[in-house]
Coordinates of C-alpha atoms (C1' of nucleotides) in Angstrom, one line a residue:
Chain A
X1 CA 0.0 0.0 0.0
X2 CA 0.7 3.9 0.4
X3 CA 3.2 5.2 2.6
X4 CA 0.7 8.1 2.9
X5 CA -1.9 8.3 1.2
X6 CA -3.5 12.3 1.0
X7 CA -5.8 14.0 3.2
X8 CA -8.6 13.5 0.9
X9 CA -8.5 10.3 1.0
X10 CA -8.1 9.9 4.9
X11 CA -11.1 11.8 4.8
X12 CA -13.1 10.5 2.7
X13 CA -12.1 6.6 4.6
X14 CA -13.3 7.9 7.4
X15 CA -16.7 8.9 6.3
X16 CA -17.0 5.5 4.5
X17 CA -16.5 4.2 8.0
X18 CA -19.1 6.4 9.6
X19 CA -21.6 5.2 6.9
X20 CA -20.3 1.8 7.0
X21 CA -21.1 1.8 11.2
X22 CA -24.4 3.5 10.9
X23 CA -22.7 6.8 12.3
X24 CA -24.5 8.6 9.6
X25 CA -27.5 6.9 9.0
X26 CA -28.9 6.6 4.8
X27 CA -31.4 9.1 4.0
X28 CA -30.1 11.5 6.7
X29 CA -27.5 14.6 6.4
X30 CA -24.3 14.4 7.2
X31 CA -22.6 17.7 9.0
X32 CA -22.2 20.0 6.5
X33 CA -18.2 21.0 4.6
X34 CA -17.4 24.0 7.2
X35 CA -18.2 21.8 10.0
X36 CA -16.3 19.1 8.7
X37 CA -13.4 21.0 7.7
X38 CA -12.8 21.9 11.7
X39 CA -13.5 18.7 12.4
X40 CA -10.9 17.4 10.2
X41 CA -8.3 20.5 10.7
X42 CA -8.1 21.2 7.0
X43 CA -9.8 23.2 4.4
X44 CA -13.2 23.4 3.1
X45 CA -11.6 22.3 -0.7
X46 CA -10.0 19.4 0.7
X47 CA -13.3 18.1 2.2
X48 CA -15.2 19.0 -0.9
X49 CA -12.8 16.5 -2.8
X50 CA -13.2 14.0 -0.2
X51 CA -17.4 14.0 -0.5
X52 CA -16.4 14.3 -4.6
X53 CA -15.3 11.0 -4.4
X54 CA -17.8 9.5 -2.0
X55 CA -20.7 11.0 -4.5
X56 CA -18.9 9.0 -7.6
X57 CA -18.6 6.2 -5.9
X58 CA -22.5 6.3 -5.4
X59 CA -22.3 6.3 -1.1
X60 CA -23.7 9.8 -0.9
X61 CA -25.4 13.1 -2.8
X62 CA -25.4 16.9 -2.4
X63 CA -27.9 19.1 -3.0
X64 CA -26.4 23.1 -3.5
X65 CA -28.7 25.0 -1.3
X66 CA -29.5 22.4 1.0
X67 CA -27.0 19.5 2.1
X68 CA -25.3 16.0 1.6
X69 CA -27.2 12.9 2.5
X70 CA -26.1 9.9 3.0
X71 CA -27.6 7.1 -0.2
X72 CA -28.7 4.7 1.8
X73 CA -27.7 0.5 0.2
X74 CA -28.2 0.8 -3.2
X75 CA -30.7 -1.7 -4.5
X76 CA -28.1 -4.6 -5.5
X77 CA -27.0 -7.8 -5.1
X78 CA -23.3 -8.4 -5.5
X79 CA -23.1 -12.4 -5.8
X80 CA -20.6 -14.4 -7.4
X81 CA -20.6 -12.8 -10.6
X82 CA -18.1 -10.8 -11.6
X83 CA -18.1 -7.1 -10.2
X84 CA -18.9 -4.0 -12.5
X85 CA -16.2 -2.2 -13.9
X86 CA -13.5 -3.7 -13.1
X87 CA -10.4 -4.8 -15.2
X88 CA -8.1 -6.4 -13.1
X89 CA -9.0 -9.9 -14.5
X90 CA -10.5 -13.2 -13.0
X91 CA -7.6 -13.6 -10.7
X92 CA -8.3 -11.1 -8.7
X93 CA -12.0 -11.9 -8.6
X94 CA -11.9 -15.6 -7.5
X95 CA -8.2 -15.7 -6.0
X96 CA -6.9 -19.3 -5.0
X97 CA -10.3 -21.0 -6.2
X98 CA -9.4 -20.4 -9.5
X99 CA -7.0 -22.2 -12.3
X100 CA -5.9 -22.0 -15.9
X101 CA -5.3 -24.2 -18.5
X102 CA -3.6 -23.6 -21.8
X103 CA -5.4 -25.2 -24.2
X104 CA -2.7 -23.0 -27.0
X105 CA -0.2 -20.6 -27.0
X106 CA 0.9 -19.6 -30.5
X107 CA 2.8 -16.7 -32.5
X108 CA 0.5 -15.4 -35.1
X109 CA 0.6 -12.3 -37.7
X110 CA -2.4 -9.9 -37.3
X111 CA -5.5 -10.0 -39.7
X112 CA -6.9 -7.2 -40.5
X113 CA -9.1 -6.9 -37.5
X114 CA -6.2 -7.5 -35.3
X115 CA -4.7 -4.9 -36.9
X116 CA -7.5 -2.2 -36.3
X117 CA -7.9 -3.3 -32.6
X118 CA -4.2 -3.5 -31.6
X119 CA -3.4 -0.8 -33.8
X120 CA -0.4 -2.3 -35.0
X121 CA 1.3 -2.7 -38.5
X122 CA 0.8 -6.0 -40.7
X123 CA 4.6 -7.1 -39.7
X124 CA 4.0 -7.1 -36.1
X125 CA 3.9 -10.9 -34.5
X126 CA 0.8 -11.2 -32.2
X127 CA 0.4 -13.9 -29.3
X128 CA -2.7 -16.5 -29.8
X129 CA -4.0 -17.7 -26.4
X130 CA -6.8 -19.7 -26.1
X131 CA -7.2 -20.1 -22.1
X132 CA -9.7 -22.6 -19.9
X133 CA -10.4 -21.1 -17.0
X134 CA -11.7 -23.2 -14.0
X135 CA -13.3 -22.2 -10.5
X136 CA -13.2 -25.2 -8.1
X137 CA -12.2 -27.0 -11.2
X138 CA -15.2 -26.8 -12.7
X139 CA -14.8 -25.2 -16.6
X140 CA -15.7 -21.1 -16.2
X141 CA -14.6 -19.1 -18.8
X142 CA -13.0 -19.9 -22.4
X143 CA -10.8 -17.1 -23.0
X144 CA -9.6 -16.1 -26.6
X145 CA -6.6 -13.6 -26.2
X146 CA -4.7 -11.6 -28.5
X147 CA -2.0 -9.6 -27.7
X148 CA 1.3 -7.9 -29.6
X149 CA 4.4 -9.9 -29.2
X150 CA 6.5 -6.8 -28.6
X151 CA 4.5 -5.6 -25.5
X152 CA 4.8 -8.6 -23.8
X153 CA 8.8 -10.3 -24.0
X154 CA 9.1 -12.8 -21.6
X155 CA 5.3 -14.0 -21.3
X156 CA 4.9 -18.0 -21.0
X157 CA 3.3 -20.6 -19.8
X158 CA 3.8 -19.9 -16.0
X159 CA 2.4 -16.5 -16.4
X160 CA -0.6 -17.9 -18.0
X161 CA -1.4 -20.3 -15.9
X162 CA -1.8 -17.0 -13.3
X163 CA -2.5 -13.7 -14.3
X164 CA -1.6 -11.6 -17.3
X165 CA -2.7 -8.6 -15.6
X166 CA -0.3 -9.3 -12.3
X167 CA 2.8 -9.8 -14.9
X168 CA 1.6 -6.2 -16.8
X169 CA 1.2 -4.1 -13.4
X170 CA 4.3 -6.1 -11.4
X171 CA 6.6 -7.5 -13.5
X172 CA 6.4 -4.8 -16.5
X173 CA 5.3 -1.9 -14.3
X174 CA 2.4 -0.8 -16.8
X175 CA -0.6 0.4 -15.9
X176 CA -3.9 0.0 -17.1
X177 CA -5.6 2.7 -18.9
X178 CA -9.3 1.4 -19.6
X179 CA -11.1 -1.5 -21.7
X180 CA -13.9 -1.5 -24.0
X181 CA -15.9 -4.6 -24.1
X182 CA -19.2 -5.4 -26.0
X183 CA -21.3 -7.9 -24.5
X184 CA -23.4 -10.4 -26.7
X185 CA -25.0 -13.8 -26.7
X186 CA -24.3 -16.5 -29.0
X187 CA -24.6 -20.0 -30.1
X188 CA -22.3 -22.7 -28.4
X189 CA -19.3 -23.2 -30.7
X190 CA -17.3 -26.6 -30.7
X191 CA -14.6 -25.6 -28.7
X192 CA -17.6 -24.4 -25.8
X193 CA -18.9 -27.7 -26.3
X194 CA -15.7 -28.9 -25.9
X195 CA -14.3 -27.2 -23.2
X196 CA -16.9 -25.8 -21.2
X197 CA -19.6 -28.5 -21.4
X198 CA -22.6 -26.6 -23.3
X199 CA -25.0 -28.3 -25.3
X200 CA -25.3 -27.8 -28.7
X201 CA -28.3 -25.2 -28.3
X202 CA -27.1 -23.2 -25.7
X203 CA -26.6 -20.2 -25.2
X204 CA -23.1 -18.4 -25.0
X205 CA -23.0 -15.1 -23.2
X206 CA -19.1 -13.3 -25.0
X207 CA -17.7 -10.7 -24.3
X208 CA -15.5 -8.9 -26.5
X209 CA -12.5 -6.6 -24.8
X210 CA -9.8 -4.2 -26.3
X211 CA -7.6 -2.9 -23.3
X212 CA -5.2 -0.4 -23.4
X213 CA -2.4 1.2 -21.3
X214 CA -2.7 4.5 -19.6
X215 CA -0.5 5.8 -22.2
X216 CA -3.3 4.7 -25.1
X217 CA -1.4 1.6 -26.3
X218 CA -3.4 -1.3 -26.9
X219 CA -2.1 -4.5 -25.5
X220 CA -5.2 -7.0 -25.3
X221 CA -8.0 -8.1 -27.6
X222 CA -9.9 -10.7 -26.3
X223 CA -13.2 -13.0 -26.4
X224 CA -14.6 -14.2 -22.8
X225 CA -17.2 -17.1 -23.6
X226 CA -19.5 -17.7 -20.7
X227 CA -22.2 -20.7 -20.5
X228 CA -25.2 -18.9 -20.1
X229 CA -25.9 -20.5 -16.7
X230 CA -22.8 -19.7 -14.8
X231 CA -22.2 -16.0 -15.4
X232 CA -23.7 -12.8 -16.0
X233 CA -22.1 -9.3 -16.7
X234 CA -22.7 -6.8 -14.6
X235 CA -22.6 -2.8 -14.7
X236 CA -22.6 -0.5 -11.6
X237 CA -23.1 3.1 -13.6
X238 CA -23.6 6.0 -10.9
X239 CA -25.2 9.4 -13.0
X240 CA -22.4 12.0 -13.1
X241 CA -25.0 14.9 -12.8
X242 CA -24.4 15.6 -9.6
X243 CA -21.0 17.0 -10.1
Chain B
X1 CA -29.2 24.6 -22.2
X2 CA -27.2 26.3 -19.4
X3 CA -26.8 30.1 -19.3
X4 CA -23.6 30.2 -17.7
X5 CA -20.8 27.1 -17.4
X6 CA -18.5 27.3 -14.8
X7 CA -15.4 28.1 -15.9
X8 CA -13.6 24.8 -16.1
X9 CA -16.2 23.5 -18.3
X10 CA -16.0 26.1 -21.2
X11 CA -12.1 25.5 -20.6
X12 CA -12.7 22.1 -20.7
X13 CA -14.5 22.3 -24.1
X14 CA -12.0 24.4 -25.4
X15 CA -9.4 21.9 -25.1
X16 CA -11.3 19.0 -26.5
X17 CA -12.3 21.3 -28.9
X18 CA -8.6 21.7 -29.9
X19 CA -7.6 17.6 -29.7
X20 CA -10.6 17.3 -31.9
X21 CA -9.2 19.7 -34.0
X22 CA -6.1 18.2 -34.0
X23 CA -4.5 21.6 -33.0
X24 CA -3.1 19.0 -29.7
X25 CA -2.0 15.7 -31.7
X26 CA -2.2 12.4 -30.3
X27 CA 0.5 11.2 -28.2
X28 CA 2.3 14.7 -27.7
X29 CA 2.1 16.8 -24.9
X30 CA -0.4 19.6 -24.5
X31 CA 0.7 22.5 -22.6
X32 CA 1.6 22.7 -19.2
X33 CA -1.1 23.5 -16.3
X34 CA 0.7 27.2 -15.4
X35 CA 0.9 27.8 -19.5
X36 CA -2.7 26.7 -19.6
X37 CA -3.6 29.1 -16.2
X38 CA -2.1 31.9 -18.2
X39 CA -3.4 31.9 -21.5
X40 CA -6.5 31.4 -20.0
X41 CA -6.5 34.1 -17.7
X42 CA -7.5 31.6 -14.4
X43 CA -5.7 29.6 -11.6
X44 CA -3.7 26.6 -12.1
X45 CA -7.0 24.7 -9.7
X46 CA -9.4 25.7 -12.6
X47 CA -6.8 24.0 -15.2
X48 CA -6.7 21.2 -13.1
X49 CA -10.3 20.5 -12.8
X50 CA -10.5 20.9 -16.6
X51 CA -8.2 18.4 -16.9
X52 CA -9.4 16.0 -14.3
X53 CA -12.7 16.3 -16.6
X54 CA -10.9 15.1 -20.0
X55 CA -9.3 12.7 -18.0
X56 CA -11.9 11.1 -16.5
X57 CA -13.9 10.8 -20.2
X58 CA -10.3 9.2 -21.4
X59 CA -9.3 12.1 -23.7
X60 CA -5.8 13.1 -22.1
X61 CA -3.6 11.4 -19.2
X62 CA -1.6 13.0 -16.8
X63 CA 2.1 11.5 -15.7
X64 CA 3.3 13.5 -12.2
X65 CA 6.3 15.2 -12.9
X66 CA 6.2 14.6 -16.3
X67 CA 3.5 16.6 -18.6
X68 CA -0.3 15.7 -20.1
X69 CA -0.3 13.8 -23.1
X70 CA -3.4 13.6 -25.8
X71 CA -4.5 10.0 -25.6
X72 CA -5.3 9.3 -29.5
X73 CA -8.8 7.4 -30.7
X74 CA -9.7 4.6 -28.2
X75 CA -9.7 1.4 -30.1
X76 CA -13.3 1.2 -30.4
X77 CA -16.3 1.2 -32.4
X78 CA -19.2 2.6 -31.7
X79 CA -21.6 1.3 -34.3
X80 CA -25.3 0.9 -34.0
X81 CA -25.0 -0.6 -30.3
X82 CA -26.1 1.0 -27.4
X83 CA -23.4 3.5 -26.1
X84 CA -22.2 2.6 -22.9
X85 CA -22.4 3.8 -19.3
X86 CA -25.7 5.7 -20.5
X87 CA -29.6 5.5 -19.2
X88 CA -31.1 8.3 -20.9
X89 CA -33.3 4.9 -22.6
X90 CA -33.6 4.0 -26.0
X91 CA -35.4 7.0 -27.2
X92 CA -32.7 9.6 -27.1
X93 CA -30.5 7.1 -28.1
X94 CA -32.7 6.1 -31.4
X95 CA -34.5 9.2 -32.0
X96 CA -38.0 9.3 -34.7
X97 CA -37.1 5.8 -35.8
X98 CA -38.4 4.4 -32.6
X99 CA -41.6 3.4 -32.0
X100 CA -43.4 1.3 -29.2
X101 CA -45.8 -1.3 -29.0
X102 CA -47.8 -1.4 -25.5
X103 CA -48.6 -5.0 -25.0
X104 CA -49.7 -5.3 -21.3
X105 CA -50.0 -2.2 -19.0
X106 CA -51.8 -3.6 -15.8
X107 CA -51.1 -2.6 -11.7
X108 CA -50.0 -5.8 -9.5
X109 CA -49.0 -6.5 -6.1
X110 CA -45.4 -6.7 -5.7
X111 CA -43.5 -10.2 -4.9
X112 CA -41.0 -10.9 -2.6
X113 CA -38.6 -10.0 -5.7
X114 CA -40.6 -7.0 -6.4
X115 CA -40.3 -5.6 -3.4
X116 CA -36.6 -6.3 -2.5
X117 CA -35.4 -4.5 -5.7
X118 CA -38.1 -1.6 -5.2
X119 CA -37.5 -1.2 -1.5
X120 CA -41.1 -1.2 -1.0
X121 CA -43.8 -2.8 1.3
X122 CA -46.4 -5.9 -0.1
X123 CA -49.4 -3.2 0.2
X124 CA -47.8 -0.6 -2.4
X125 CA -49.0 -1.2 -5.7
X126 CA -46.8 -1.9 -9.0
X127 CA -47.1 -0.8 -12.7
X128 CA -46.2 -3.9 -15.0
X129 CA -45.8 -2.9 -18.5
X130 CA -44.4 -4.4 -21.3
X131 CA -43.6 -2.9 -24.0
X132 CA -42.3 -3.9 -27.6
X133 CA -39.7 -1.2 -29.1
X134 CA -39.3 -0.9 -32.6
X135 CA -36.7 0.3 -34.6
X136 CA -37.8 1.4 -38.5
X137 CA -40.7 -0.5 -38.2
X138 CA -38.6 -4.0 -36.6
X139 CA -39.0 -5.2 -33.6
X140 CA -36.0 -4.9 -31.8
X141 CA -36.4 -5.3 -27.8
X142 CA -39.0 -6.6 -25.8
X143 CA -39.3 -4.9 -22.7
X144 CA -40.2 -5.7 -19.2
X145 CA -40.7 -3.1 -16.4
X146 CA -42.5 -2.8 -12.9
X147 CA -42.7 1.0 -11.2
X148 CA -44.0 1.7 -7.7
X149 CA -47.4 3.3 -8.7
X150 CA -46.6 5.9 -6.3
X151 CA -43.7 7.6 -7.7
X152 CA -45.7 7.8 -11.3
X153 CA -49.2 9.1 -10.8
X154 CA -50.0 10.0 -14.1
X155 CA -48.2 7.5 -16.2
X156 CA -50.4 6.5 -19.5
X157 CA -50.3 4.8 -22.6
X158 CA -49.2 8.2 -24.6
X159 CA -46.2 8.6 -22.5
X160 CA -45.6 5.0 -22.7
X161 CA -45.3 5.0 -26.3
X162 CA -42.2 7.7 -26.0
X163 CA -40.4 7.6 -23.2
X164 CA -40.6 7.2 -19.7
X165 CA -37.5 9.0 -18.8
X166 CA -38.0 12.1 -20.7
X167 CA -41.2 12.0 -18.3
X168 CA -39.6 11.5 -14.9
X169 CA -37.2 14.7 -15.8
X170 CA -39.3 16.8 -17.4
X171 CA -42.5 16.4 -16.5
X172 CA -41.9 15.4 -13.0
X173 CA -38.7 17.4 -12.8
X174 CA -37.0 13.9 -11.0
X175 CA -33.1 13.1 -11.5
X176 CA -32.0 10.1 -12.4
X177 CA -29.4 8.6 -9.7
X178 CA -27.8 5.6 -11.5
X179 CA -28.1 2.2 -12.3
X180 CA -27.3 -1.5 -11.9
X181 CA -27.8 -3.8 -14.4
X182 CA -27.1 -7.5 -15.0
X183 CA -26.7 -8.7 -18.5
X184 CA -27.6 -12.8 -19.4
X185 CA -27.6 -15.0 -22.3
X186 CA -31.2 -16.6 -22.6
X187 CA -32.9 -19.0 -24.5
X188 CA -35.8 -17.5 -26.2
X189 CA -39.3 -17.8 -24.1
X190 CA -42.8 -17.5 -26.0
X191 CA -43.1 -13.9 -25.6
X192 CA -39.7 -13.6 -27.3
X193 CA -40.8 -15.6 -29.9
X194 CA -44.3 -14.2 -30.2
X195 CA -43.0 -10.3 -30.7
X196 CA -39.2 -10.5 -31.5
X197 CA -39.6 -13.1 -34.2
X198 CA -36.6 -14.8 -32.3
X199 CA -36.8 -19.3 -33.5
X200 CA -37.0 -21.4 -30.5
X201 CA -33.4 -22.0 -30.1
X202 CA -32.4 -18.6 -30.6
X203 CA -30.0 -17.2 -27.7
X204 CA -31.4 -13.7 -26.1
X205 CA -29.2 -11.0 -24.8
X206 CA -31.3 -10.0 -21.5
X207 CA -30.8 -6.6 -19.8
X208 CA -31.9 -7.1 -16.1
X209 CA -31.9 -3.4 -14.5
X210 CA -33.1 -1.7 -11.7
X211 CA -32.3 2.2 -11.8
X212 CA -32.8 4.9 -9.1
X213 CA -33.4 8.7 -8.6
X214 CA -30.8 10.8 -6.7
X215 CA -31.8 10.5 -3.5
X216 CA -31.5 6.9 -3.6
X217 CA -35.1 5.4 -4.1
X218 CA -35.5 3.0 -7.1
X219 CA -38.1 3.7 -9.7
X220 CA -37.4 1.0 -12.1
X221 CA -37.2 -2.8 -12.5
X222 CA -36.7 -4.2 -15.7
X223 CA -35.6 -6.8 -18.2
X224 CA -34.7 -6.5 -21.7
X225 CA -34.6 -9.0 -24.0
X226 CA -32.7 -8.3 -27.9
X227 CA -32.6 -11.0 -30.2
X228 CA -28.4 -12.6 -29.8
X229 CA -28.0 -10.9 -33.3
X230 CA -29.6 -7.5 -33.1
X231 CA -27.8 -5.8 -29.9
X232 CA -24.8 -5.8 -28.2
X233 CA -24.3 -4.1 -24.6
X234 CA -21.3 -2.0 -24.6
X235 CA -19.1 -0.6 -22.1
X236 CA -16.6 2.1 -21.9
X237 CA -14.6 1.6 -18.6
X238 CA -11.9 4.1 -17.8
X239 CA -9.4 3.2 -15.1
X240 CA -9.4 6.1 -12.6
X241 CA -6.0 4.8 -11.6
X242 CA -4.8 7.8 -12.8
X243 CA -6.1 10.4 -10.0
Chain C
dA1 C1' 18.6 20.6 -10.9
dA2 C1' 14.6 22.1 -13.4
dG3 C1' 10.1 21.4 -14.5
dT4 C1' 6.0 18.9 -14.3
dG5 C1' 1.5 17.5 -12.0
dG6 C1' -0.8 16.6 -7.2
dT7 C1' -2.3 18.5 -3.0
dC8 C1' -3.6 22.0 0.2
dT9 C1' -4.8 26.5 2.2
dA10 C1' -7.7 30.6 3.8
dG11 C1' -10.1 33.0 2.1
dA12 C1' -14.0 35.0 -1.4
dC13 C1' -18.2 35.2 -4.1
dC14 C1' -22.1 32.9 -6.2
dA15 C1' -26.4 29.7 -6.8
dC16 C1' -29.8 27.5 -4.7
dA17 C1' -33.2 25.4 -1.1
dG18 C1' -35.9 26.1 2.7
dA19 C1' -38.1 28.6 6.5
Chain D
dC1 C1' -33.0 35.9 5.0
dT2 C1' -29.8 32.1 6.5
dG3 C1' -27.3 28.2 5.5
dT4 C1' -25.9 25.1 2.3
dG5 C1' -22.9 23.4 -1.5
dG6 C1' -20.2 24.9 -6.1
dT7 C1' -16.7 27.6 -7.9
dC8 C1' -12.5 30.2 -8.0
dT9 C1' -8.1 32.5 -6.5
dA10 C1' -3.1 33.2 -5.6
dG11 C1' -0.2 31.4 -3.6
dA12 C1' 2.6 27.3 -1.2
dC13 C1' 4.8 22.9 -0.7
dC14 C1' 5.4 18.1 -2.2
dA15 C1' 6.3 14.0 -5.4
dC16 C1' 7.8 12.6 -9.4
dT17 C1' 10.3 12.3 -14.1
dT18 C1' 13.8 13.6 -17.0
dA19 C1' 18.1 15.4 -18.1

DNA sequence: AAGTGGTCTAGACCACAGA
DNA sequence: CTGTGGTCTAGACCACTTA
């Protein structure tokens, strides 16, 4: 972790602790900035940022003219499907339950489409991964990964069988700048037949990723094949009007 | 539209204004935040909340001691898919070449489900309406929602053919809070096949949702169900890793 | 060492909600 | 009218990257 993290963020901890212990209750105000800011010993800004974050994170709301109120538990269910918005992959989702098999690992050069999505020239080598992924050794997850040779030097089969994202953010010291993924439903293919058990008839749920670095590189286009019984996708999306 | 931004949103706009122009290129650096300050004629804490803006919607990245960097086209298309990260509904999103089918409006008393994901008691009645959207004529999602009867008193079937969220803001000057939503792969039921046209074996890309107003009380549980081959769901996720 | 972005202050003024 | 949150300033110091 941090060696110290800013006030800010202190701050705004603490609050998520008073919420989180019922110290400010949901649907009731919370002091208001100035009173918080002597509270706190620091400026009226720095508490605004704090309650900035809090609001994006959907754990409270201001109203100008009035005050900030606490939003009480909003109306989900996290279960074992896979949190919203997040990109740090399956490993970090499932931890030690979880294991890989490399069903191939190949050097490829790009089609077109790999191309446009990796945004890389026709002479640029591209990995071909084709992962099982299993929870309690059960078949999950049928991954389909593409990613550019040059990005990723000494990747093999030890890093596969754990996380590509760990080896990115540890090992290479990159970090990730966002993902796009489309989300659709398909037929079972032969290899989800195969692999992950489907019927012939059933339904896949894919989905489809390009993820990039902070820097706007592309490193990762990918296909996550899901029987339509054992996973759903889900999206937290807070409104940004309040800003 | 507003009569007056605040000033780091017109700054803001000037500067996407610019990348869009292509007066900042990709990958280079855009001025620094005490250049910025200057030619703009504000503090370097307006800059930086312009920026924080931009980066945030994934159009520049910062690097501490370093400079801000244009972050050229995210690898992504958006085609005729539903943007991402937005609940403004289909009709904004599809304009005149919507239209809606009202196949069942009728008032029920909630389930146990109901009334989990509404935060309501048994005795409050719901609106269940179902509704079939189409798209040039098409039919192109069949959808499922239930309402707390309270929060929509004058909800009928003209407003039901456009669209319920322009209602809630407008008419009953409401604002939307956020949403959580849980996307599936289906098979097809009857319904599916009665209005969507979908064979029996056809997978369906279900939308499960239930969406709340600012202050935290939910308005809105619903399913919708697109054919596997007319709809993806899309999502734009920026890593905020970057604060 | 120089220059960058990140944080923070102690005020000020404004916009808005509620009594 | 009072009190609230939203914006903005003119500086200061710190953390970090690059040379």
């Amino acid at each position: 972790m941090k060696i110290r993290a800013p006030k800010y963020e202190q701050i705004a901890e603490e609050i998520r602790k008073r919420i989180r212990d019922g110290i400010y209750q949901p649907k009731t105000a919370i002091p208001d900035q100035n009173t918080l800011a002597k509270e706190f010993g620091v400026s009226r800004m720095t508490i605004k940022k704090s309650l900035d974050g809090l609001s994006m994170a959907g754990l409270i709301y201001t109203r100008r003219g009035d005050g900030t109120y606490v939003l009480g538990d909003i109306p989900l269910k996290i279960d074992t499907n896979s949190p919203a918005q997040k990109h740090t992959g399956l490993t970090a989702e499932l931890g030690s339950r979880l294991s890989s098999q490399v069903i191939q690992f190949t050097t490829i050069m790009p089609t077109e489409e790999l191309m446009e999505h990796l945004k890389i020239n026709h002479d640029e080598p591209v990995l071909n991964i084709i992962r099982l992924r299993l929870v309690n050794k059960e078949p999950y997850v049928l991954e389909h990964t593409y990613m550019p040779k040059k990005l990723m030097p000494n990747l093999n089969n030890r890093v596969l069988k754990h996380s590509i994202y760990n080896y990115l953010e540890k090992d290479l010291n990159l970090k990730l700048g966002g993902a796009y993924r489309k989300i659709h439903a398909d037929f079972s293919n032969n290899l989800d037949i195969r692999y992950l058990g489907s019927q012939p008839n059933d339904p896949i749920l894919e989905v489809e990723q390009v993820a990039w670095l902070q820097n706007g590189i592309p490193f990762e286009y990918s296909f996550s094949r899901n029987k339509y019984d054992t996973r759903s996708y889900t999206v937290l999306d807070i409104n940004p009007a309040n800003a």
